[in-house]
XYZ file of C-alpha atoms in Angstrom:
575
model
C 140.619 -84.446 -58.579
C 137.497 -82.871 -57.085
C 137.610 -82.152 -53.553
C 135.684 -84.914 -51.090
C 132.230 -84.024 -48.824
C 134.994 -83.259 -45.953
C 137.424 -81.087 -47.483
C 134.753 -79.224 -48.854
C 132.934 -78.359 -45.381
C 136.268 -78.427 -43.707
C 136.368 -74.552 -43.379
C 132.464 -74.316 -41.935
C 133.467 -77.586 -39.486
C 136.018 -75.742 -38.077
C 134.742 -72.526 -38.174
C 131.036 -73.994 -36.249
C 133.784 -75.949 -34.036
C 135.459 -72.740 -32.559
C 132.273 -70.910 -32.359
C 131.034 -73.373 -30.065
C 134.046 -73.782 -28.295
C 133.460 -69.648 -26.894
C 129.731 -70.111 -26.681
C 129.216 -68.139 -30.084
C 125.965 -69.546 -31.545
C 126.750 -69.646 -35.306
C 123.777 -70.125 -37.804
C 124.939 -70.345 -41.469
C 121.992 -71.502 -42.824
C 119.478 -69.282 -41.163
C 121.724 -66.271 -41.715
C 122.233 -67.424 -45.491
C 119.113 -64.906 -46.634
C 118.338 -62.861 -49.752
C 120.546 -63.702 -52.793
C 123.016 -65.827 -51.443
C 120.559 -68.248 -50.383
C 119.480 -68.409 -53.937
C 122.618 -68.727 -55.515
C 122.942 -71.818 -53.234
C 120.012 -73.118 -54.337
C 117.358 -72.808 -52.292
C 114.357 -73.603 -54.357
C 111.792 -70.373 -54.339
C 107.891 -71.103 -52.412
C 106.446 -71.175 -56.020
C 108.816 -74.319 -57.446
C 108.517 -75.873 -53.383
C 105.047 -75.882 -53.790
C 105.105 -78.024 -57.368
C 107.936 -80.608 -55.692
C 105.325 -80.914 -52.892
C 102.450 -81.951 -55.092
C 104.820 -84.037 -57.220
C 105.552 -86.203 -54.135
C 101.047 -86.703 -53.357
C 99.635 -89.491 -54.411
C 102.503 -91.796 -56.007
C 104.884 -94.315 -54.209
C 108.001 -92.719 -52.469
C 110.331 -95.096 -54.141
C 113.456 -95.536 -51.733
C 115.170 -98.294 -53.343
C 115.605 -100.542 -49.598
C 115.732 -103.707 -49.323
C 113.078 -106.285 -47.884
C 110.347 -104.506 -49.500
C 107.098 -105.959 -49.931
C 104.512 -103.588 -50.842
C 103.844 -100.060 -49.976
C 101.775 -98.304 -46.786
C 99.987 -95.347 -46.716
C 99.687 -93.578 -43.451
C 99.543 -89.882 -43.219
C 96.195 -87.354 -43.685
C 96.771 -83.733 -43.778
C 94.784 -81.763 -41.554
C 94.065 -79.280 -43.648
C 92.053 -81.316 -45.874
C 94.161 -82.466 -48.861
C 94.754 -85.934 -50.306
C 98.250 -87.011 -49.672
C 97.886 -90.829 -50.387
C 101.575 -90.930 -50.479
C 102.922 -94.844 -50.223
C 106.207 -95.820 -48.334
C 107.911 -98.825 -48.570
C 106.685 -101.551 -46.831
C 109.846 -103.444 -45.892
C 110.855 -106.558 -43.392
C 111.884 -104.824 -40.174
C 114.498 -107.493 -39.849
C 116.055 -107.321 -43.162
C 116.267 -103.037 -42.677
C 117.859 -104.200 -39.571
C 120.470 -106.658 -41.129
C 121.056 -104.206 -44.021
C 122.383 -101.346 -41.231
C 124.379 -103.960 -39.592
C 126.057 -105.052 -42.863
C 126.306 -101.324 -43.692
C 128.573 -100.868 -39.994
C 132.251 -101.690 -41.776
C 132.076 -99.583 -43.756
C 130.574 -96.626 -42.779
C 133.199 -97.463 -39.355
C 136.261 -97.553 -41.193
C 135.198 -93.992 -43.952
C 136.877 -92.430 -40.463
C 135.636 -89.017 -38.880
C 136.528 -86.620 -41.088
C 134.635 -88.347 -43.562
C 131.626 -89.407 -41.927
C 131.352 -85.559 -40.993
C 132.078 -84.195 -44.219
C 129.414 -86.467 -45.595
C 126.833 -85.290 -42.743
C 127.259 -81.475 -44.178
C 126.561 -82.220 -47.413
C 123.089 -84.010 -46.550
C 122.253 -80.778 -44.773
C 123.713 -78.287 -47.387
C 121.134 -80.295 -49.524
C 118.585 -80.084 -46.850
C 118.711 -76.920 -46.874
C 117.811 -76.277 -50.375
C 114.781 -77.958 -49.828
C 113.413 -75.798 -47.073
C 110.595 -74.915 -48.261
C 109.781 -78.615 -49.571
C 110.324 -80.098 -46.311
C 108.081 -76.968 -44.329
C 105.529 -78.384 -46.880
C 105.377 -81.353 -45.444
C 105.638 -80.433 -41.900
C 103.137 -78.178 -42.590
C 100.968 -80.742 -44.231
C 101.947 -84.085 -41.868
C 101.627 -81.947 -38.514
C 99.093 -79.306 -38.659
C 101.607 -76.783 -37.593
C 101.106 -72.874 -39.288
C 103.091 -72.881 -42.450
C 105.423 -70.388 -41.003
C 106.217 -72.270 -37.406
C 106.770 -75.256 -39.981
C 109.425 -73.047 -41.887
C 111.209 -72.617 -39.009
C 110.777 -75.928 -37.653
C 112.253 -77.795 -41.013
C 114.238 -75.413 -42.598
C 117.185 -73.124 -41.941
C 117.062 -72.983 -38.272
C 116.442 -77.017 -37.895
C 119.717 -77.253 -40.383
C 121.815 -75.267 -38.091
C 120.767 -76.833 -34.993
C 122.096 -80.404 -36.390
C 125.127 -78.596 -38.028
C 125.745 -77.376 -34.273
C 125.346 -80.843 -33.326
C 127.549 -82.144 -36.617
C 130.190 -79.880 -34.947
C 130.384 -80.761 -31.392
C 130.303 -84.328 -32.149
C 133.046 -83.834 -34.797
C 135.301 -81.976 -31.844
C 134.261 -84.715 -28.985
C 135.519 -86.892 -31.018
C 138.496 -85.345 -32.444
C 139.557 -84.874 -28.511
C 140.916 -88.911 -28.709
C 144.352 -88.896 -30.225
C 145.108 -91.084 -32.998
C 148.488 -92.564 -31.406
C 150.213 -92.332 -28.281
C 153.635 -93.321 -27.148
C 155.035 -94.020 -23.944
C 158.938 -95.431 -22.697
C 158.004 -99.151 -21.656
C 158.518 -99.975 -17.997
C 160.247 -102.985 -17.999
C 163.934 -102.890 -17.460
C 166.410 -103.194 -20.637
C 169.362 -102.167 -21.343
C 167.520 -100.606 -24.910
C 164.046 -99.153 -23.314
C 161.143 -99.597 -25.987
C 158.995 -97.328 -26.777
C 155.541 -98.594 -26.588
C 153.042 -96.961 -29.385
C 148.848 -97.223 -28.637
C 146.564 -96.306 -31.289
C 143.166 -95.444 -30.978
C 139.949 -96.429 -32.965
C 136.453 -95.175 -32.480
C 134.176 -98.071 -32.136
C 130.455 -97.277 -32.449
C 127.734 -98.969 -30.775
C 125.966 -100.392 -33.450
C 122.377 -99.742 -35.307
C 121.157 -96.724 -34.423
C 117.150 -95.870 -34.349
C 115.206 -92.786 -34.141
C 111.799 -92.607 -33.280
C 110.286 -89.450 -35.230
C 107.470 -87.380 -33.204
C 104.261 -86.505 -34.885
C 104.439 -82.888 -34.167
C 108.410 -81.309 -34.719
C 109.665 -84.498 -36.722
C 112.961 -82.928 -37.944
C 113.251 -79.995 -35.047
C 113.761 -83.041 -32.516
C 114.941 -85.665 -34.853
C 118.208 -84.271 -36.484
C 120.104 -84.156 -33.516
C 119.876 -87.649 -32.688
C 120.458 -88.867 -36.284
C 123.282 -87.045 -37.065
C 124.881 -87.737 -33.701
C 124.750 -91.308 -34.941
C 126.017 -90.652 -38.574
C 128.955 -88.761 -37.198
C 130.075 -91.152 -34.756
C 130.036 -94.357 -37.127
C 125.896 -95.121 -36.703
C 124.227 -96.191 -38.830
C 120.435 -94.940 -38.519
C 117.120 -96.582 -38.952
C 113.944 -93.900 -39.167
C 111.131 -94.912 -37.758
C 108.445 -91.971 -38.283
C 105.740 -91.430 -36.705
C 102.431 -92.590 -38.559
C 101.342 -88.982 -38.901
C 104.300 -87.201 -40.010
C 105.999 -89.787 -42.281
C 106.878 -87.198 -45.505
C 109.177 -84.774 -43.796
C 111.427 -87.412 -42.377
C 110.884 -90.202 -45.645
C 112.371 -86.421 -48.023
C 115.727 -86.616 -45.429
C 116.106 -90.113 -45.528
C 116.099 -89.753 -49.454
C 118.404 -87.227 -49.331
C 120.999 -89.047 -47.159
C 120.874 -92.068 -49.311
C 121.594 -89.999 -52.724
C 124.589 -88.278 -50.780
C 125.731 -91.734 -49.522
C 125.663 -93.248 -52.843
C 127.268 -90.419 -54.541
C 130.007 -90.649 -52.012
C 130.690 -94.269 -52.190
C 129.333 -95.572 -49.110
C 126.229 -97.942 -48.823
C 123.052 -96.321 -48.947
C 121.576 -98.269 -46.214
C 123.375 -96.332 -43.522
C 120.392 -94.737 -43.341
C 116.999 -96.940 -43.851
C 113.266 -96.027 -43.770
C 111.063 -97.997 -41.612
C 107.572 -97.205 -41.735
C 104.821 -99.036 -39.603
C 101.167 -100.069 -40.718
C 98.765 -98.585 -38.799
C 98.406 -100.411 -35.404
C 101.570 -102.454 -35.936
C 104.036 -101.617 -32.876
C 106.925 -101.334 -35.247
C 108.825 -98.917 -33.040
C 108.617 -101.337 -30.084
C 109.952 -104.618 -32.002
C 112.685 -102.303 -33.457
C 113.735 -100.648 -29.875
C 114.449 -104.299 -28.645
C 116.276 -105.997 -31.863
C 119.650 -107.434 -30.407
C 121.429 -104.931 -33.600
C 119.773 -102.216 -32.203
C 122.486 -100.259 -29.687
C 120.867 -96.699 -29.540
C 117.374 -95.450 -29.445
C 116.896 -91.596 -30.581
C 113.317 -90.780 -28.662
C 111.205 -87.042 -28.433
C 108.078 -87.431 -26.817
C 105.363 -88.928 -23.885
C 107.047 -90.116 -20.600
C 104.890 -92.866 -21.088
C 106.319 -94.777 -23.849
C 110.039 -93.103 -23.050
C 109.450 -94.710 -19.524
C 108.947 -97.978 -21.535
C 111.906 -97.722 -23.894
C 114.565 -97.263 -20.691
C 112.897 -100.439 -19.723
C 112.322 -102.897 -22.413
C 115.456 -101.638 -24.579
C 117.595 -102.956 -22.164
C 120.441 -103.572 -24.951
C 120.255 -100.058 -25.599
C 121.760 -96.658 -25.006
C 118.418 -95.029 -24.793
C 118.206 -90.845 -25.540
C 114.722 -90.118 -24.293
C 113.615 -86.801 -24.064
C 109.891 -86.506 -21.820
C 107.587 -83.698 -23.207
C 106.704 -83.464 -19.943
C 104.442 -79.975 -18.512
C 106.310 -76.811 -18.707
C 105.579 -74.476 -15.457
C 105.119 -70.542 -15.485
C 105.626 -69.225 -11.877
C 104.504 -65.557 -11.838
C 105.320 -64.125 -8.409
C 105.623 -60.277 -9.399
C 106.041 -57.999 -12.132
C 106.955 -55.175 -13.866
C 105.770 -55.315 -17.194
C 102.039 -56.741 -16.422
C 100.951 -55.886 -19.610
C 103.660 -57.659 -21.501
C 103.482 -60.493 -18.645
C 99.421 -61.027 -20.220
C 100.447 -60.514 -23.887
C 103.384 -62.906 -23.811
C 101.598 -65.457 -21.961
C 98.613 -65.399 -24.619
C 100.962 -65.398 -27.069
C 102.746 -68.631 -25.638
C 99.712 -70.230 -25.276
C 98.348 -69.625 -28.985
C 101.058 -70.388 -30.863
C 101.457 -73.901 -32.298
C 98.358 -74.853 -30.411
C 100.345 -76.438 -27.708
C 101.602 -79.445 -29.687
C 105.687 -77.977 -29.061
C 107.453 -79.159 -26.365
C 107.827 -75.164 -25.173
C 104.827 -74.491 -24.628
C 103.705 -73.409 -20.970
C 101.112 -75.879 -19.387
C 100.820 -74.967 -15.471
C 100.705 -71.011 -14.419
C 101.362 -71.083 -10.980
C 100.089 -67.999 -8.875
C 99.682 -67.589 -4.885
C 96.098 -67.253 -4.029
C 97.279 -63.436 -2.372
C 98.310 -62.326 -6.148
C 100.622 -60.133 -7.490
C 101.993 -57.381 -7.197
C 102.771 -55.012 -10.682
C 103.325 -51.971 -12.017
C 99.461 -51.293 -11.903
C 99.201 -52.391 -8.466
C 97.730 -55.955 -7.031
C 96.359 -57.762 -9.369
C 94.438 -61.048 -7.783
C 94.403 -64.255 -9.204
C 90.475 -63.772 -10.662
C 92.741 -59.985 -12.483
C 95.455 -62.289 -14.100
C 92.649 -64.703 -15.209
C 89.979 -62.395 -17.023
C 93.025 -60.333 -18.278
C 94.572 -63.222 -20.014
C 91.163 -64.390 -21.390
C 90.516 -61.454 -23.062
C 94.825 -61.269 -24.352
C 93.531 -64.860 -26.002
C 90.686 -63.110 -27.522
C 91.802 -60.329 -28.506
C 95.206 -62.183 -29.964
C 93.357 -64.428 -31.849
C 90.141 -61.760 -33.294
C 91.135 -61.256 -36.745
C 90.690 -65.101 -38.841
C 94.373 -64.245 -40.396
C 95.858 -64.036 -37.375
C 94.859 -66.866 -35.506
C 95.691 -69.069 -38.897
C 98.793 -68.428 -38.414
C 99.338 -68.806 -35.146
C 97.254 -71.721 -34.172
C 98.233 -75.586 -35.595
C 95.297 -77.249 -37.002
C 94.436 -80.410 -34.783
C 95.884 -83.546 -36.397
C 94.665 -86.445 -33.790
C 91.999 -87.405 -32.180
C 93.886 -87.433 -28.964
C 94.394 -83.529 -28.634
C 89.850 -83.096 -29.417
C 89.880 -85.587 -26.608
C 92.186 -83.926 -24.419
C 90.662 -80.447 -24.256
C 86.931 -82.325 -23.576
C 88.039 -84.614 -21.012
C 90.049 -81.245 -19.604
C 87.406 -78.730 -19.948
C 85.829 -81.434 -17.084
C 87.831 -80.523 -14.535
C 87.752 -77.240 -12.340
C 86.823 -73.645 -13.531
C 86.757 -73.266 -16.878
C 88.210 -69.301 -17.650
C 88.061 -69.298 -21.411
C 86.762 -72.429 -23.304
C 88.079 -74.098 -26.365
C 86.042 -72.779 -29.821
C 86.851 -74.029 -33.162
C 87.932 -71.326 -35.731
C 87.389 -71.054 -39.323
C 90.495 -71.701 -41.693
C 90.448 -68.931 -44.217
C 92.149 -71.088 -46.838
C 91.106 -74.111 -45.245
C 87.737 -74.959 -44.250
C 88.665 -78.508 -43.561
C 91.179 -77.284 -41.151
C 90.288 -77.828 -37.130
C 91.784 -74.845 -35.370
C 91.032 -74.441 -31.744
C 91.841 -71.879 -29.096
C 93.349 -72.605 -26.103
C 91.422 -74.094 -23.059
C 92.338 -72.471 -19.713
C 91.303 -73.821 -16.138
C 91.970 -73.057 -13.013
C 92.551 -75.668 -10.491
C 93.576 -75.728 -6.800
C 96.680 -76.981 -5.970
C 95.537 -80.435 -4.123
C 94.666 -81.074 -8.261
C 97.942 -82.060 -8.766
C 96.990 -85.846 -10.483
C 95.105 -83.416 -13.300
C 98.221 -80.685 -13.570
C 101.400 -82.294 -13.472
C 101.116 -84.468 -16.180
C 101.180 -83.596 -19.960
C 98.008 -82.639 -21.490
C 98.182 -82.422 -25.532
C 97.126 -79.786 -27.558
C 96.364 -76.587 -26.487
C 95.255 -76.922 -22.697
C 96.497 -74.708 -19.781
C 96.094 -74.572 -16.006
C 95.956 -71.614 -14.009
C 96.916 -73.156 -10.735
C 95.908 -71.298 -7.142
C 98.958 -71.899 -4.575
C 99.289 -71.040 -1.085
C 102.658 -69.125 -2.058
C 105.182 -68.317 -4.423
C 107.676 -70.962 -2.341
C 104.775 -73.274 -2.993
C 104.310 -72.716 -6.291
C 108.022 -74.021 -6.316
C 107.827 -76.961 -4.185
C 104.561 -78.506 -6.923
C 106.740 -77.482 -10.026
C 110.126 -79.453 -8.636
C 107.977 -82.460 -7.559
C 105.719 -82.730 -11.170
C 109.214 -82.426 -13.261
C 110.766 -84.927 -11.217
C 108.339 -87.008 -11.716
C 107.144 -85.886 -15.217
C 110.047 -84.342 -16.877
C 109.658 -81.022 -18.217
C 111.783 -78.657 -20.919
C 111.412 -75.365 -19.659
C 110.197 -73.190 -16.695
C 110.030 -69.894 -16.863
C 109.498 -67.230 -13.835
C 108.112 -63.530 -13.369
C 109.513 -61.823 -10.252
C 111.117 -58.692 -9.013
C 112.466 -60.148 -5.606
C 115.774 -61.333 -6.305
C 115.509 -64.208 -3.823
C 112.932 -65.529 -5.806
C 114.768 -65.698 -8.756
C 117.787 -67.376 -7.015
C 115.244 -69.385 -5.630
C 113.407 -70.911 -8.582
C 116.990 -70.726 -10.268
C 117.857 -73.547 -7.804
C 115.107 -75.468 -8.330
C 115.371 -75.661 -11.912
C 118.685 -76.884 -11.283
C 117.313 -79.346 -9.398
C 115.338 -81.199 -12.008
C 117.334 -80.065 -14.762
C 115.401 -77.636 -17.101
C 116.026 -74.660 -18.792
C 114.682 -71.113 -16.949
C 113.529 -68.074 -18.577
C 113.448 -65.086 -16.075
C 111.244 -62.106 -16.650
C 110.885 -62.798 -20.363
C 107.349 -61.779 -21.490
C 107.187 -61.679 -24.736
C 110.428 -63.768 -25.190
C 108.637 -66.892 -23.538
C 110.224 -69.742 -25.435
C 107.016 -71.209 -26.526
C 108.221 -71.891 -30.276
C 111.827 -74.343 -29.960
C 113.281 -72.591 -33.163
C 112.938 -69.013 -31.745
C 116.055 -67.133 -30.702
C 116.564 -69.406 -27.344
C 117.462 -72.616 -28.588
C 116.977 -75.994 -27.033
C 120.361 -78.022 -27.724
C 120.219 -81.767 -27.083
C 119.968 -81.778 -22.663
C 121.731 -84.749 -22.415
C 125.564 -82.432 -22.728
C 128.597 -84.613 -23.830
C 127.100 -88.189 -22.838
C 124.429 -87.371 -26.071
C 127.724 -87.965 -28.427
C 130.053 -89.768 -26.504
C 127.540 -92.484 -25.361
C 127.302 -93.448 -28.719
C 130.708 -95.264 -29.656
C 133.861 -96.832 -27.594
C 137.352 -96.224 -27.887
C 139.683 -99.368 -28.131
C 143.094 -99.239 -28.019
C 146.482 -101.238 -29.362
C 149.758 -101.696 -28.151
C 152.773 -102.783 -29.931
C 156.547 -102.049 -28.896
C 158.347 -99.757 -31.845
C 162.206 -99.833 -32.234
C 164.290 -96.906 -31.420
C 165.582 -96.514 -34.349
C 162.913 -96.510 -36.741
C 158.854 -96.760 -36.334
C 158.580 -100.659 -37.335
C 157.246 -103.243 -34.247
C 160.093 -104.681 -33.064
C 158.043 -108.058 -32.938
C 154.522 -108.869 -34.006
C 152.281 -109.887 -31.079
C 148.671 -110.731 -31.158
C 148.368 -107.311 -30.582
C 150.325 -106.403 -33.304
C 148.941 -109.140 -35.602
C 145.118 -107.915 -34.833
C 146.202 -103.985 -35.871
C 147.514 -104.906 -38.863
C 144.528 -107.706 -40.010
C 142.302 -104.250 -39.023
C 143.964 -102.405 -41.406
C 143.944 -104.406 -44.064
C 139.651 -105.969 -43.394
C 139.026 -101.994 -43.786
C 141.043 -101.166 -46.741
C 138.997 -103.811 -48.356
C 136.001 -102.488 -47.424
C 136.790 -98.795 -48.473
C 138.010 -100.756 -52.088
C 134.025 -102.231 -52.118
């Protein structure tokens, strides 16, 4: 007899498992390079490339049920025909078709569940390339930020998240026994058994600009735990996420389990899809990346909901002092050009007292730090090859109107130009747009801008500088801050205020400066243990069990209900 999905990944489980146990960041798939990545599959560019324009222009047949036609949604911004059509199905028959798909994917048990969630991603995996072919494609993102966006380094990140679910939940024993309290002359032992009850239908709202980056997580979370998931994609970027859900379904099938454990739901344009799916009654978690605008209106409207919303709120660079000014200008014009902004890393707000800095090259004023990192941008993004690869080409109209209605306020420093593609002339690259403001702009600054806009903001002090970046995360969310400072009571300082409002800090990182999620600091799901353990239940039985032997003494209710249990989901594993 072959070996099943779980004792087949049972060795990587528990080896991921004890790595993150010690803090030991283990990445299989990222370090799987060279030939063992090929002998495991991993299709080369060249054959990637011919999948990819296999999938253009044809239906993306996914088999679901309450289809009724197909919808075409996506455009690439680099200027080729996708015309690719999804199914067009009835949001409430995907929605009755996860509930009826809850039995059974409930009683498969952990170890299966997980065992079935690695093999999705060992066969994610050798589709890397395929899938950064359609970030690429969907998001505008350069096609190597879209490798490591999709591929090997997105895989690990949900395998990390495979594994601490699989251990949060393996922390809730099976059985329990305890001497009963009530006083015979035979004391009875009194057994409990424990069952992991998910919540229900689970939904994840894709983003338009990291769909898988900031979507596994969430949906794997929800497999592991007894979920099962509805994808809802954003318009834009429907292909990266529509290739996974495929995926999921083969292994499903394969396994024998029902496919619709994990459903595609795709919107027509201007149909508020996500919105009527957030607040169906079957709907018990909501998986959201994104605007604090429409998060803000999920925590509100999904009321029947666990909601998981994560703001893309503006990240804050607070440059006090320095060592490395040099590397301080080239990492921040670095941050700034790559990915065009559209990653939740990126800095937004560079905070500076109006006295300047002090560096290794002596004071440098606030107009110093400004010309120097104009001509960083220009310099960084001179030669066409470059600045193609580190610049996203603009995929909505939101981001062009962004950086005009931007470029209005303040001192413009360096203006936002549109660069020629050398591959594609179609493509809209633009450099980033950097103004200064005071610091009484705060209604312009502290909310998210898209695309690739940045504030140089004038403060009356570093301590300043920190009161305006606690207040706009608090009130806008943020992901990361990052601070440049010798004095060691302003690191302590800022430390404590990113505490605060709970975001990640990078101190005196220049060229490290987080501004790509898949780089070597990773960005884990925030929300700790509540991220996997608000998504299921634990209910408990009691029965008494004889002394002599392990059969109920007398059959309850209790004991009645365990045993109809048992036998309702051996049925359903025999379906």
């Amino acid at each position: 007899m072959h070996p099943g999905p779980y004792e087949r990944h049972l060795g990587l489980l528990q080896e991921i498992t004890r790595a993150a146990a010690v803090g030991d960041c283990r990445r299989p798939f990222t370090e799987s390079t060279g030939q063992e990545a090929s002998d495991a599959g991993m299709r080369t560019v060249r054959t990637a490339a011919k999948v990819f324009s296999s999938l253009l222009g044809r239906p993306f047949d996914l088999d679901q049920p309450g289809q009724s036609g197909w919808v075409v949604t996506e455009s690439s911004p680099f200027g080729i025909v996708m015309d690719v059509g999804y199914p067009r199905c009835d949001p409430a028959a995907v929605v009755e078709a996860a509930v009826r798909a809850t039995a059974g994917w409930r009683a498969a048990g952990l170890r299966q569940r997980a065992g079935v969630a690695v093999e999705i991603l060992r066969r994610l995996n050798t589709r890397s390339h395929e899938l950064a072919l359609a970030v690429h494609h969907t998001t505008g993102l350069p096609l190597e930020a879209a490798f490591r966006a999709a591929g090997p380094r997105a895989q690990d990140r949900a395998l990390q998240t495979v594994a601490q679910t699989f251990a949060e939940c393996a922390r809730v024993p099976e059985e329990t026994r305890a001497e009963s309290s009530r006083r015979r002359r035979q004391p009875l032992t009194i057994r409990a058994t424990s069952t992991l009850v998910p919540h229900g239908v689970s939904l994840l709202i894709g983003c338009p600009d990291q769909p898988l980056w900031n979507g596994y997580p969430g949906m794997f979370a929800s497999l592991v735990t007894g979920n099962p998931v509805i994808v809802g994609p954003h318009l834009r970027a429907v292909l990266p996420l529509a290739i996974t859900v495929r995926i999921a379904r083969e292994v499903l099938t394969e396994a024998g389990h029902d496919p619709d454990v994990v459903t595609l739901a795709v919107a027509q344009p201007g149909e508020h899809l996500h919105r009527r799916l957030a607040t169906d009654p079957a709907v018990r978690i909501v998986d959201f990346t994104g605007s604090a605008r429409f998060a803000d209106w999920l925590e509100q409207h999904a009321r029947q909901a666990t909601v998981f919303a994560h703001r893309a709120g503006p990240n804050t660079v607070l440059v006090d002092s320095t060592e490395d000014y040099r590397g301080l200008v080239r990492g921040l014009a670095g941050a700034l050009c790559l990915s065009s902004g559209t990653v939740r890393t990126t800095p937004q707000n560079i905070m500076v007292a109006a006295t300047g800095i002090a560096t290794d090259e002596g004071p440098k004023s606030l107009r110093d730090l400004g010309a120097d990192l104009c001509d960083a941008l220009d310099r960084l993004l001179e030669p066409p090859a470059r600045a193609a690869r580190l610049l996203s080409a603009i995929a909505g109209d939101e981001v062009r109107a962004g950086l005009a209605q931007a470029a209005r306020y303040g001192r413009v420093l360096h203006p936002s130009q549109r660069l020629r593609h050398p591959n594609h002339p179609a493509a809209d690259l633009r450099t980033p747009l950097l103004v200064r403001l005071a610091a009484r702009d705060e209604h312009i600054y502290s909310r998210g801008w898209p695309g690739p806009v940045a504030f140089l903001v004038d403060t009356d002090s570093t301590s300043h500088s920190l009161t305006l970046f606690r207040r706009g995360a608090r009130a806008h969310g943020a992901l990361f801050a990052a601070v440049h400072s010798t004095n060691p009571l302003v690191l302590a300082a800022t430390e404590a205020a990113a505490l605060d409002v709970g975001v990640h800090l990078v101190q005196n990182l220049s060229d490290e400066l987080p501004a790509d999620p898949s780089s070597a600091i990773t960005d884990l799901p925030a929300a700790g243990a509540h991220f996997i353990t608000g998504r299921f239940r634990v209910a408990r039985s009691w029965q008494h069990v004889a002394a002599t032997g392990h059969e109920p003494a007398s059959v309850g209710a209790a004991d009645w209900y365990a045993a109809a249990h048992a036998e309702f989901a051996a049925d359903l594993v025999d379906v």
